[in-house]
Amino acid sequence: MTPVEFAVAAEHYLAGAPLAESSRRVYRIALHTWAWLLVGRTPPTGAERRRAAPPVLPLALLDGPDAPERVAAAFAERAAAVGVRTANRELSALRAALRWWCARGWLAADPAEGVRPLPTAPADPVGPAGSLGEERLRAVFALRAPLREKVLWHLVRESGAPIERLLALDVDRLDLPNRQARTAPGLPPLRWRGGTARLLPLLVAGRTAGPLFLTDRRAPSGTPAADRCPLTGRGRLSYRRAAELFTAATAPLDPAGRGWTLHALAEPRR
């Protein structure tokens, strides 16, 4: 059945979309903000923005003949109030939900189809070789993400090592006091800095062997012992899954709404 109310439809989208939990929270706040805007009311700010229940907004309002005008006007008002970058991120969240609802036949058309992100000033350009600028790095590391992702992201930034090499790390190869890890013969130790040093002991607490970065579920039968945790039976995190999680987590930060790649985290070579 088609949900009657915008907030209910938003929860269906958030439950079904392939989003990390941290991204799901950001999208929920953005969609609730749109509910306020689309009924012509000012969204709450600060801590109240997270706690306030959104106003009642019939989903059918987004199928009305004036829906595209209503969305465009709300977007312009929002950009004037909070700036282009924030408004673009919130538009990206709404567009994703609208596409999901249209695909299920809950809306006949996307009322935001003609609304385009506004151009942003190059205050924090992407750096050399596609790396992220300092402002965007700070935003990434401030995301409320699982500890496993936080550790990996810091390691990618601080170690300068290929991501595949990081995902191949085992717990018994770590030298936490000296901020390094032994890897393959003939290769120098892999080293890290303060961000990783602060979080890594929390990730390996109670573990003495097995992969450093584990999947969320038990490894399939036949998985080599070197690629599963002896305590939990979980397997080694794959590059593909790690990349998907990072892109999903950073989509709300990307003005284009696509998210960034793990490689963009790497510190550019001098």
Short mmCIF file of C-alpha atoms in Angstrom, two decimals:
data_model
loop_
_atom_site.label_atom_id
_atom_site.label_comp_id
_atom_site.label_asym_id
_atom_site.label_seq_id
_atom_site.Cartn_x
_atom_site.Cartn_y
_atom_site.Cartn_z
CA MET A 1 0.00 0.00 0.00
CA THR A 2 1.15 3.53 -0.75
CA PRO A 3 1.92 5.42 2.49
CA VAL A 4 -0.33 8.42 3.07
CA GLU A 5 2.17 10.53 4.96
CA PHE A 6 5.60 11.85 3.93
CA ALA A 7 7.38 10.84 7.16
CA VAL A 8 6.08 7.27 6.89
CA ALA A 9 7.23 7.05 3.27
CA ALA A 10 10.61 8.41 4.38
CA GLU A 11 11.00 5.61 6.95
CA HIS A 12 10.15 3.00 4.30
CA TYR A 13 12.85 4.47 2.06
CA LEU A 14 15.43 4.59 4.86
CA ALA A 15 14.71 0.97 5.80
CA GLY A 16 15.05 -0.24 2.22
CA ALA A 17 17.89 1.88 0.88
CA PRO A 18 21.47 0.49 0.94
CA LEU A 19 22.76 3.08 3.41
CA ALA A 20 25.21 2.82 6.27
CA GLU A 21 23.64 3.58 9.66
CA SER A 22 25.48 6.90 9.88
CA SER A 23 24.17 7.91 6.44
CA ARG A 24 20.68 6.79 7.39
CA ARG A 25 20.67 9.21 10.34
CA VAL A 26 21.86 12.10 8.14
CA TYR A 27 19.25 11.33 5.47
CA ARG A 28 16.48 11.15 8.08
CA ILE A 29 17.35 14.62 9.39
CA ALA A 30 17.47 15.99 5.82
CA LEU A 31 14.10 14.47 4.89
CA HIS A 32 12.48 15.75 8.08
CA THR A 33 13.86 19.19 7.20
CA TRP A 34 12.16 18.95 3.81
CA ALA A 35 8.85 18.14 5.52
CA TRP A 36 9.03 21.48 7.35
CA LEU A 37 10.02 23.36 4.19
CA LEU A 38 7.29 21.82 2.03
CA VAL A 39 4.53 22.93 4.41
CA GLY A 40 5.96 26.45 4.47
CA ARG A 41 7.42 26.33 7.98
CA THR A 42 10.95 27.05 9.23
CA PRO A 43 12.83 23.87 10.24
CA PRO A 44 14.13 23.73 13.82
CA THR A 45 17.86 24.22 14.31
CA GLY A 46 20.61 22.84 16.56
CA ALA A 47 19.82 19.90 18.81
CA GLU A 48 16.08 20.49 18.31
CA ARG A 49 16.50 19.63 14.63
CA ARG A 50 17.35 16.04 15.55
CA ARG A 51 14.61 15.60 18.15
CA ALA A 52 11.66 17.43 16.60
CA ALA A 53 8.96 15.34 14.97
CA PRO A 54 8.32 16.49 11.39
CA PRO A 55 4.98 18.12 10.56
CA VAL A 56 2.24 16.13 8.87
CA LEU A 57 2.72 16.27 5.10
CA PRO A 58 0.48 14.18 2.81
CA LEU A 59 2.64 12.35 0.29
CA ALA A 60 0.01 13.17 -2.35
CA LEU A 61 1.07 16.80 -2.08
CA LEU A 62 4.21 15.83 -4.03
CA ASP A 63 2.02 14.54 -6.86
CA GLY A 64 0.03 17.75 -7.22
CA PRO A 65 0.40 20.12 -10.19
CA ASP A 66 2.16 22.72 -8.04
CA ALA A 67 4.62 20.22 -6.50
CA PRO A 68 7.62 21.12 -8.75
CA GLU A 69 7.13 24.82 -7.93
CA ARG A 70 6.80 24.05 -4.24
CA VAL A 71 10.04 22.01 -4.19
CA ALA A 72 11.98 24.61 -6.18
CA ALA A 73 10.81 27.45 -3.91
CA ALA A 74 11.65 25.47 -0.77
CA PHE A 75 15.13 24.69 -2.12
CA ALA A 76 15.80 28.35 -2.93
CA GLU A 77 14.63 29.39 0.53
CA ARG A 78 16.80 26.75 2.17
CA ALA A 79 19.91 27.74 0.21
CA ALA A 80 19.42 31.35 1.26
CA ALA A 81 19.05 30.32 4.90
CA VAL A 82 21.84 27.77 5.38
CA GLY A 83 24.11 28.12 2.34
CA VAL A 84 24.52 26.28 -0.92
CA ARG A 85 26.53 23.30 0.33
CA THR A 86 24.02 22.30 3.02
CA ALA A 87 21.04 22.88 0.74
CA ASN A 88 22.64 20.78 -2.03
CA ARG A 89 23.25 17.89 0.38
CA GLU A 90 19.64 18.00 1.55
CA LEU A 91 18.41 18.14 -2.05
CA SER A 92 20.46 15.03 -2.80
CA ALA A 93 18.75 13.18 0.06
CA LEU A 94 15.30 14.23 -1.16
CA ARG A 95 16.07 13.27 -4.78
CA ALA A 96 17.20 9.81 -3.67
CA ALA A 97 13.97 9.27 -1.72
CA LEU A 98 11.79 10.61 -4.55
CA ARG A 99 13.39 8.25 -7.07
CA TRP A 100 12.80 5.33 -4.68
CA TRP A 101 9.15 6.29 -4.21
CA CYS A 102 8.61 6.75 -7.96
CA ALA A 103 10.11 3.32 -8.65
CA ARG A 104 7.46 1.81 -6.36
CA GLY A 105 4.61 3.73 -7.94
CA TRP A 106 3.98 5.85 -4.85
CA LEU A 107 4.48 9.00 -6.93
CA ALA A 108 3.62 9.46 -10.59
CA ALA A 109 6.60 11.74 -11.25
CA ASP A 110 9.61 13.23 -9.49
CA PRO A 111 8.68 16.81 -8.51
CA ALA A 112 12.36 17.69 -8.02
CA GLU A 113 13.42 16.53 -11.48
CA GLY A 114 13.93 20.08 -12.69
CA VAL A 115 15.74 21.27 -9.57
CA ARG A 116 19.51 21.23 -9.96
CA PRO A 117 22.20 21.65 -7.27
CA LEU A 118 23.50 25.18 -7.07
CA PRO A 119 27.15 25.86 -7.98
CA THR A 120 29.47 26.11 -5.01
CA ALA A 121 32.51 28.27 -4.56
CA PRO A 122 35.76 26.27 -4.76
CA ALA A 123 36.58 26.93 -1.10
CA ASP A 124 37.70 23.34 -0.56
CA PRO A 125 38.61 21.86 -3.96
CA VAL A 126 39.49 18.24 -4.48
CA GLY A 127 43.26 18.07 -4.17
CA PRO A 128 45.95 16.43 -6.29
CA ALA A 129 45.07 13.10 -7.88
CA GLY A 130 41.47 13.40 -6.66
CA SER A 131 42.35 13.54 -2.94
CA LEU A 132 39.98 15.30 -0.54
CA GLY A 133 40.70 18.80 0.76
CA GLU A 134 41.14 19.49 4.46
CA GLU A 135 37.57 20.70 5.02
CA ARG A 136 36.13 17.57 3.49
CA LEU A 137 38.54 15.34 5.41
CA ARG A 138 37.39 16.90 8.66
CA ALA A 139 33.78 16.27 7.67
CA VAL A 140 34.54 12.61 6.84
CA PHE A 141 36.29 11.94 10.13
CA ALA A 142 33.45 13.65 12.01
CA LEU A 143 30.87 11.22 10.58
CA ARG A 144 29.20 8.92 13.09
CA ALA A 145 30.46 5.70 11.55
CA PRO A 146 31.22 2.23 13.00
CA LEU A 147 34.63 1.84 14.64
CA ARG A 148 35.84 -0.54 11.93
CA GLU A 149 35.23 2.06 9.22
CA LYS A 150 36.81 4.84 11.28
CA VAL A 151 40.02 2.84 11.76
CA LEU A 152 40.25 1.92 8.08
CA TRP A 153 39.66 5.50 6.95
CA HIS A 154 42.38 6.83 9.26
CA LEU A 155 44.78 4.12 8.09
CA VAL A 156 44.15 4.93 4.44
CA ARG A 157 44.92 8.56 5.15
CA GLU A 158 47.90 8.10 7.46
CA SER A 159 49.76 5.04 6.20
CA GLY A 160 50.13 5.77 2.48
CA ALA A 161 49.73 2.02 1.88
CA PRO A 162 47.51 0.46 -0.82
CA ILE A 163 44.02 -0.26 0.50
CA GLU A 164 44.35 -3.94 -0.38
CA ARG A 165 47.43 -4.15 1.85
CA LEU A 166 45.52 -2.58 4.74
CA LEU A 167 42.63 -5.01 4.39
CA ALA A 168 45.13 -7.90 4.42
CA LEU A 169 46.46 -6.93 7.87
CA ASP A 170 46.20 -9.48 10.68
CA VAL A 171 45.90 -8.68 14.37
CA ASP A 172 49.02 -10.61 15.36
CA ARG A 173 51.12 -8.43 13.00
CA LEU A 174 50.32 -5.20 14.84
CA ASP A 175 52.85 -3.41 17.02
CA LEU A 176 50.56 -0.94 18.77
CA PRO A 177 53.13 0.77 21.04
CA ASN A 178 55.33 1.62 18.04
CA ARG A 179 52.43 2.47 15.71
CA GLN A 180 53.41 -0.01 13.03
CA ALA A 181 52.62 -3.42 11.57
CA ARG A 182 54.77 -6.12 10.03
CA THR A 183 53.56 -7.13 6.59
CA ALA A 184 55.01 -9.19 3.76
CA PRO A 185 58.72 -10.14 3.77
CA GLY A 186 60.82 -7.56 1.99
CA LEU A 187 58.35 -4.74 2.58
CA PRO A 188 58.95 -2.00 5.16
CA PRO A 189 56.70 -1.87 8.24
CA LEU A 190 53.39 -0.17 7.73
CA ARG A 191 53.18 2.92 9.98
CA TRP A 192 50.39 5.19 11.16
CA ARG A 193 49.80 8.37 13.13
CA GLY A 194 47.61 9.70 15.92
CA GLY A 195 44.13 9.14 14.52
CA THR A 196 44.73 5.43 13.97
CA ALA A 197 46.73 5.09 17.20
CA ARG A 198 43.74 6.41 19.18
CA LEU A 199 41.15 4.04 17.66
CA LEU A 200 43.02 0.87 16.72
CA PRO A 201 43.37 -0.55 20.27
CA LEU A 202 39.59 -0.35 20.65
CA LEU A 203 39.05 -2.33 17.44
CA VAL A 204 41.38 -5.20 18.43
CA ALA A 205 40.47 -5.39 22.13
CA GLY A 206 40.29 -9.05 23.17
CA ARG A 207 41.63 -10.37 19.85
CA THR A 208 45.08 -11.85 19.31
CA ALA A 209 44.79 -13.36 15.83
CA GLY A 210 42.79 -13.28 12.63
CA PRO A 211 42.01 -10.49 10.17
CA LEU A 212 42.10 -6.94 11.50
CA PHE A 213 39.06 -5.84 9.48
CA LEU A 214 36.18 -8.29 9.76
CA THR A 215 32.88 -8.65 7.91
CA ASP A 216 29.56 -8.30 9.73
CA ARG A 217 28.70 -11.98 9.42
CA ARG A 218 30.31 -15.39 9.76
CA ALA A 219 32.58 -16.54 6.96
CA PRO A 220 31.17 -19.17 4.56
CA SER A 221 32.27 -22.73 5.09
CA GLY A 222 35.54 -23.43 3.33
CA THR A 223 36.99 -19.98 4.06
CA PRO A 224 40.72 -20.39 4.86
CA ALA A 225 41.57 -20.13 8.54
CA ALA A 226 43.81 -17.14 7.81
CA ASP A 227 40.79 -15.21 6.53
CA ARG A 228 38.44 -15.65 9.47
CA CYS A 229 38.45 -14.64 13.12
CA PRO A 230 39.12 -17.58 15.49
CA LEU A 231 36.83 -16.02 18.12
CA THR A 232 33.78 -15.04 16.08
CA GLY A 233 34.17 -16.94 12.81
CA ARG A 234 33.67 -13.74 10.83
CA GLY A 235 35.56 -13.33 7.56
CA ARG A 236 37.90 -10.69 6.22
CA LEU A 237 36.36 -7.45 4.97
CA SER A 238 36.57 -7.20 1.18
CA TYR A 239 37.75 -4.20 -0.79
CA ARG A 240 34.42 -3.98 -2.59
CA ARG A 241 32.42 -3.83 0.63
CA ALA A 242 34.80 -1.32 2.24
CA ALA A 243 34.52 0.92 -0.82
CA GLU A 244 30.71 0.67 -0.88
CA LEU A 245 30.45 1.62 2.79
CA PHE A 246 32.69 4.66 2.36
CA THR A 247 30.83 5.91 -0.70
CA ALA A 248 27.44 5.48 1.03
CA ALA A 249 28.66 7.21 4.20
CA THR A 250 30.03 10.21 2.31
CA ALA A 251 27.10 10.69 -0.07
CA PRO A 252 25.46 13.28 2.24
CA LEU A 253 28.73 15.25 2.26
CA ASP A 254 29.12 15.28 -1.52
CA PRO A 255 27.31 18.20 -3.19
CA ALA A 256 26.66 15.89 -6.15
CA GLY A 257 25.15 13.29 -3.80
CA ARG A 258 27.25 10.43 -5.18
CA GLY A 259 29.76 10.01 -2.36
CA TRP A 260 33.52 9.70 -2.68
CA THR A 261 35.94 6.81 -3.19
CA LEU A 262 38.27 5.35 -0.60
CA HIS A 263 41.22 6.36 -2.79
CA ALA A 264 40.24 10.01 -2.32
CA LEU A 265 41.19 9.64 1.36
CA ALA A 266 44.82 8.88 0.59
CA GLU A 267 47.29 11.64 1.31
CA PRO A 268 48.65 12.98 -1.99
CA ARG A 269 52.26 12.18 -2.72
CA ARG A 270 54.60 15.17 -2.55
#
